[in-house]
Coordinates of C-alpha atoms in Angstrom, one line a residue:
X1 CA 153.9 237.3 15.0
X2 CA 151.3 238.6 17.3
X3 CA 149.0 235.8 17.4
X4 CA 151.9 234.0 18.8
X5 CA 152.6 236.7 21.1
X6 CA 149.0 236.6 21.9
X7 CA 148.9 233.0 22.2
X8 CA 151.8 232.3 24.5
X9 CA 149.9 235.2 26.8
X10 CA 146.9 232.6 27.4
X11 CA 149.4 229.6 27.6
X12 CA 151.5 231.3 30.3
X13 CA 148.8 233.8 31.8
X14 CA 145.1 233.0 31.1
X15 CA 143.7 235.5 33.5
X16 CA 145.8 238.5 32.0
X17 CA 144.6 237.4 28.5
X18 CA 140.8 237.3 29.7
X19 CA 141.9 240.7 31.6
X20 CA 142.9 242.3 28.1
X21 CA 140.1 240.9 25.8
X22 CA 137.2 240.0 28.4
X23 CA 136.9 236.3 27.5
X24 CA 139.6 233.2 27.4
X25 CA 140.9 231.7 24.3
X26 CA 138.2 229.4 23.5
X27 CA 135.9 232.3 22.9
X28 CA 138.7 233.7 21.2
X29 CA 139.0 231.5 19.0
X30 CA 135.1 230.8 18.2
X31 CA 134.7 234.5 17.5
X32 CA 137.6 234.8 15.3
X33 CA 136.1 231.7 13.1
X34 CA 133.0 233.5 13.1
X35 CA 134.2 236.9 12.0
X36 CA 137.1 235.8 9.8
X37 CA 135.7 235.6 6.5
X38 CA 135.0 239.3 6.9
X39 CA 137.7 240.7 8.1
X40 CA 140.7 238.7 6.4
X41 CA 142.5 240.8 3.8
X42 CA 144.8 239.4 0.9
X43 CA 148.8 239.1 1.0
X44 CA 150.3 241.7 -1.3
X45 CA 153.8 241.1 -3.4
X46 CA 155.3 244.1 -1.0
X47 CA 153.7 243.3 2.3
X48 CA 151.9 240.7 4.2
X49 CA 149.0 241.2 5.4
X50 CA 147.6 242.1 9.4
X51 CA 146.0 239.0 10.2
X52 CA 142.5 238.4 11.4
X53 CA 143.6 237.4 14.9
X54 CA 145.8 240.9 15.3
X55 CA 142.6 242.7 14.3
X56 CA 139.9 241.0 16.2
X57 CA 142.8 241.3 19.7
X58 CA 143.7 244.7 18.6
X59 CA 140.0 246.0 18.6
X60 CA 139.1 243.9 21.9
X61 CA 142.0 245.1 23.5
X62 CA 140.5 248.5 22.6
X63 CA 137.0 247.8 23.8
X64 CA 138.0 245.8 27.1
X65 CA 140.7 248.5 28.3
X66 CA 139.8 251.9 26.5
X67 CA 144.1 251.8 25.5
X68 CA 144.1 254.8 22.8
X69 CA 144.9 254.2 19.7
X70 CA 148.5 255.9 20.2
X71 CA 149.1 253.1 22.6
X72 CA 147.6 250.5 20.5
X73 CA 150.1 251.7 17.8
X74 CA 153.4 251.3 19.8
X75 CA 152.3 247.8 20.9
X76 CA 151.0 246.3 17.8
X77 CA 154.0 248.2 15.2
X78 CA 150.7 249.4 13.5
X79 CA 150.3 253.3 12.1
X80 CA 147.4 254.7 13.3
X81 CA 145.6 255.3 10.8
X82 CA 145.2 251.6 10.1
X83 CA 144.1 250.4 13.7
X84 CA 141.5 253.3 13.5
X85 CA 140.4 251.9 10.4
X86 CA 140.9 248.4 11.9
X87 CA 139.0 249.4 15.0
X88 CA 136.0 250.4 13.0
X89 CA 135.8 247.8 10.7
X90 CA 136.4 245.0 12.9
X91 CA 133.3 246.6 15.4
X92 CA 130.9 246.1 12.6
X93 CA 131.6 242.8 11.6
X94 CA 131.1 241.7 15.5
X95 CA 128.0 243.0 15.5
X96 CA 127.1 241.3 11.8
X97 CA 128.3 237.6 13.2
X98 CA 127.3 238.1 16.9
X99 CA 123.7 239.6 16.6
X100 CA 121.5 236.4 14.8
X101 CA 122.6 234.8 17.4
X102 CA 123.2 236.7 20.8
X103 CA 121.3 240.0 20.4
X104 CA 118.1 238.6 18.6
X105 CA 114.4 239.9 19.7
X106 CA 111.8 237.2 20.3
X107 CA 110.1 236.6 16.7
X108 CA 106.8 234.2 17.9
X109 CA 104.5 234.3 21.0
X110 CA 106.2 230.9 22.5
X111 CA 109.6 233.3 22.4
X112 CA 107.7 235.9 24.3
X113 CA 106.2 233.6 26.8
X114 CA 110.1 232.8 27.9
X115 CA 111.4 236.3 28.5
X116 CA 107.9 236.8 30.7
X117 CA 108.2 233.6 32.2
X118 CA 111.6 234.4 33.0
X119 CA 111.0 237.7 34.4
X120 CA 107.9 236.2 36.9
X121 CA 110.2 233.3 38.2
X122 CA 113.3 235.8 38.8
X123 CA 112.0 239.2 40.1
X124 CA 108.2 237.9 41.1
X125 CA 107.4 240.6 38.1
X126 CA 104.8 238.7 35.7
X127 CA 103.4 239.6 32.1
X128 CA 107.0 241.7 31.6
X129 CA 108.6 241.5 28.3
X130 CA 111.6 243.2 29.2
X131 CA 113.2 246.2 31.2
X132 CA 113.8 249.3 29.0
X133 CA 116.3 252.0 29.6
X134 CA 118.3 254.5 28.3
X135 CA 122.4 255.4 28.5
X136 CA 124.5 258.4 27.5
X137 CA 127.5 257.0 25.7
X138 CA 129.8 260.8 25.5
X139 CA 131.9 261.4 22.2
X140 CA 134.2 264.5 21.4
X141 CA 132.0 267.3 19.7
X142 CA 131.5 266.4 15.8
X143 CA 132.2 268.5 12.9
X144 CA 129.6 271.1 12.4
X145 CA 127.1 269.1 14.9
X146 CA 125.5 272.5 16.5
X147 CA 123.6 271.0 19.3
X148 CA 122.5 267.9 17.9
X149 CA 124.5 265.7 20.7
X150 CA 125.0 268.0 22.9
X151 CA 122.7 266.8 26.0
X152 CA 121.5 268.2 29.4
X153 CA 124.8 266.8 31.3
X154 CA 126.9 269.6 29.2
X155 CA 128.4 267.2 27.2
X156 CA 128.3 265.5 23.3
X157 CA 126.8 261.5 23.6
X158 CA 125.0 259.4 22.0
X159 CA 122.1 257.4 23.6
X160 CA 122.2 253.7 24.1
X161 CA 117.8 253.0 24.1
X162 CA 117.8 249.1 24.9
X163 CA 115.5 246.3 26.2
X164 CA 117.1 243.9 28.7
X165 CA 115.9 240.3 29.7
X166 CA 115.5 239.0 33.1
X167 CA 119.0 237.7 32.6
X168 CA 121.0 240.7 31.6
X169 CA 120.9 239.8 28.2
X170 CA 119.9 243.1 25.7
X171 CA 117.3 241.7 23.4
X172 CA 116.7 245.3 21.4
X173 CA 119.4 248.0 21.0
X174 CA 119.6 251.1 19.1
X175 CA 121.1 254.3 19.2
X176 CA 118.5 257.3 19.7
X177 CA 117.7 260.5 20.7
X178 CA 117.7 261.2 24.2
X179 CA 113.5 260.9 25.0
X180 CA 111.4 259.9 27.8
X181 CA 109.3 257.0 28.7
X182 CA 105.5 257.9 29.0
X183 CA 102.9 255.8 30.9
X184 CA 101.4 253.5 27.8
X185 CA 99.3 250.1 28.2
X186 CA 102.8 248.6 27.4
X187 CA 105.2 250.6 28.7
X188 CA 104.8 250.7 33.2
X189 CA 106.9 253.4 35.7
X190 CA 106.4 253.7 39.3
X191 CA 103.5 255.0 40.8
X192 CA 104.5 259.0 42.3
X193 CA 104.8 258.6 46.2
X194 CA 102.4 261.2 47.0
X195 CA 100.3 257.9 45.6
X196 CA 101.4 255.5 47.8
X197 CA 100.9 256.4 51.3
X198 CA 98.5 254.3 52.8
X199 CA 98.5 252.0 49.3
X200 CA 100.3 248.8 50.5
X201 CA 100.0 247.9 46.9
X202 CA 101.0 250.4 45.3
X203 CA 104.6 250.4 47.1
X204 CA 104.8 246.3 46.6
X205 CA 104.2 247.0 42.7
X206 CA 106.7 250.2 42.9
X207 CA 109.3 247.8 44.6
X208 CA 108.9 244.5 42.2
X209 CA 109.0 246.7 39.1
X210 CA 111.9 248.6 40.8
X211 CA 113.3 244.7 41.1
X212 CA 112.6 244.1 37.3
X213 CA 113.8 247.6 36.0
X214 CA 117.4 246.6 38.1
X215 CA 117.6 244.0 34.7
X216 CA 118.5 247.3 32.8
X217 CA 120.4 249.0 34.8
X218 CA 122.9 246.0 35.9
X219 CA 123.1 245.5 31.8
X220 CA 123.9 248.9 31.5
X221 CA 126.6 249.0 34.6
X222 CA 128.1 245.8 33.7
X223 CA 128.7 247.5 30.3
X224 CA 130.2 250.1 31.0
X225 CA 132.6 248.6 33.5
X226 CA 133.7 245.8 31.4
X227 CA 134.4 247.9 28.2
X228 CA 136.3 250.6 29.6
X229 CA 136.4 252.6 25.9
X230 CA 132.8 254.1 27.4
X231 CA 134.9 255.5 30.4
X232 CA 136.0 258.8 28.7
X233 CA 134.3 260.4 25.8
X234 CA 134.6 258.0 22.7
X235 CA 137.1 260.3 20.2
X236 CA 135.1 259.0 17.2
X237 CA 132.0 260.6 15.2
X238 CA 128.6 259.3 15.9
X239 CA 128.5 256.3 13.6
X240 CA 131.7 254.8 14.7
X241 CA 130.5 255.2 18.1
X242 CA 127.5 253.6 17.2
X243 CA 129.1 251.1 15.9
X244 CA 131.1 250.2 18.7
X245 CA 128.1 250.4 21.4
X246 CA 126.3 247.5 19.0
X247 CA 129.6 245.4 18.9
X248 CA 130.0 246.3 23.0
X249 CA 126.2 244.7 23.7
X250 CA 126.9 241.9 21.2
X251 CA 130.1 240.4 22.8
X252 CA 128.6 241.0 26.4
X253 CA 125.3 239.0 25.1
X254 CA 127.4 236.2 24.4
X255 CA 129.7 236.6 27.3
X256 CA 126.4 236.4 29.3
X257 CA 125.1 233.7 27.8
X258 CA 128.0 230.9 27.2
X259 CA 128.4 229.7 30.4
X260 CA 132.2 229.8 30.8
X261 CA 132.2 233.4 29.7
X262 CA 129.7 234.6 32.2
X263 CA 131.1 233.4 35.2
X264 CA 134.6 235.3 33.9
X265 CA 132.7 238.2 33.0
X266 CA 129.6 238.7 35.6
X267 CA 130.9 237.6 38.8
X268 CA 128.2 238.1 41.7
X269 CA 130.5 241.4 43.2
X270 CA 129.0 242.6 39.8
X271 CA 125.5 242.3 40.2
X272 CA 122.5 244.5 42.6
X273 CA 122.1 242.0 45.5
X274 CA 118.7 241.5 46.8
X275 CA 118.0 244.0 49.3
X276 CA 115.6 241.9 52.1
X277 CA 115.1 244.8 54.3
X278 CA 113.5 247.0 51.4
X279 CA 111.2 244.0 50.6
X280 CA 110.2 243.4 54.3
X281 CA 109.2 247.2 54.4
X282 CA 106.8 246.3 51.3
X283 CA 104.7 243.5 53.4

């Protein structure tokens, strides 16, 4: 009965149905193909089951708004306890049919060569690989946790460490410990200031790996806008969070990608806009 609910939304109101689950029916109904076969659950003599497309809405609607579950619960006609259960289950089957195909790291050199060669054409910033970074994601304290997520921001979180290409796209996630980036042969931060006076090439490499480093930080920004769940601290333990920050970078991966979901879901008031008088000051 909700599908149909669901589906007369995107007949009626496309842009309230995209507002709800962050994409339009056809990638809808691609991801809901693609997930299906993990998520469907068998018709029982006393009840029928919640379908796949109530799940998969229900847990996007989640995501894409940050609703609670209580709400969730009133709209759906679903205890809690199940869209909780729903919620989690749902996340990690995302990120099992998403991330093969949207959130896979360069295997070969060729592979390589294209996130570089992207990264020199778009931000003038050759021989890059990628822009890495790292996000607080904040949860409610867990059980018996001492200090173990508690961070320097006096709160609980878990940390988001990814690697973004020169198109926004994360390309390596995983959820870490909250650690600093040395200087390495591969890894590159800024030159301190007190190095740059007088060093016109210092500040012109400062500002074009400032440039690149922006690919992290607009991934980051653009996450946390668009999934609105990350807006308050998540009220689930670290795993589930986990979970849901893997599903989170998988669907905005392929939002970024196709190119009818990027233009829905990245539009340019989105986005760090070049800033000319910053690069004039470099020359």
């Amino acid at each position: 009965m909700h599908r149909n609910l669901f589906m007369e939304l995107a007949f009626e109101d496309p842009e309230k149905f995209r507002r709800c689950l962050r994409m339009n029916t056809a990638l809808f109904e691609d991801l809901l193909n693609k997930i299906t076969p993990l998520i469907q659950k068998q018709n029982t003599i006393l009840r029928e089951s919640i379908s796949p497309a109530e799940r998969l809405s229900l847990t996007l609607r989640h995501l894409a708004t940050g609703e609670s579950q209580k709400s969730l619960r009133l709209t759906y006609r679903i205890g809690q306890s199940t869209i909780s259960g729903i919620i989690k289950e749902v996340c990690v089957a995302i990120f099992d049919v998403l991330r093969e195909e949207y959130l896979k790291m360069p295997s070969c050199e060729n592979e390589w060569k294209v996130v570089a060669n992207d990264f020199g054409q778009r931000w003038n910033f050759y021989n890059c690989i990628g822009a890495m970074d790292g996000k607080h994601f904040k949860i409610d304290p867990p059980l018996q946790s001492g200090s173990l997520y508690y961070n320097y921001k006096d709160s609980f979180s878990v940390v988001l460490l990814a690697i973004v290409d020169a198109h926004l796209r994360f390309i390596y996630v995983d959820v870490v410990g909250d650690e600093g980036f040395p200087l390495s042969t591969q890894l590159l931060i800024p030159y301190p200031r007190d190095l740059c006076s007088g060093r016109k090439n210092k500040r012109i490499f400062n500002y074009r790996l400032s440039r690149a480093r922006r690919c992290s930080e607009n991934a980051f920004g653009i996450l946390g806008a668009r999934f609105q769940i990350f807006r308050s601290a998540m009220r689930y333990d670290p795993d589930d969070a986990s979970n849901i920050i893997l599903a989170c970078c998988c669907i905005h991966n392929m939002l970024r990608t196709e190119v009818v979901g990027r233009h829905m879901y990245t539009p340019p008031e989105f986005l760090d806009q070049e800033d000319e008088l910053m690069y004039q000051e470099t020359r």
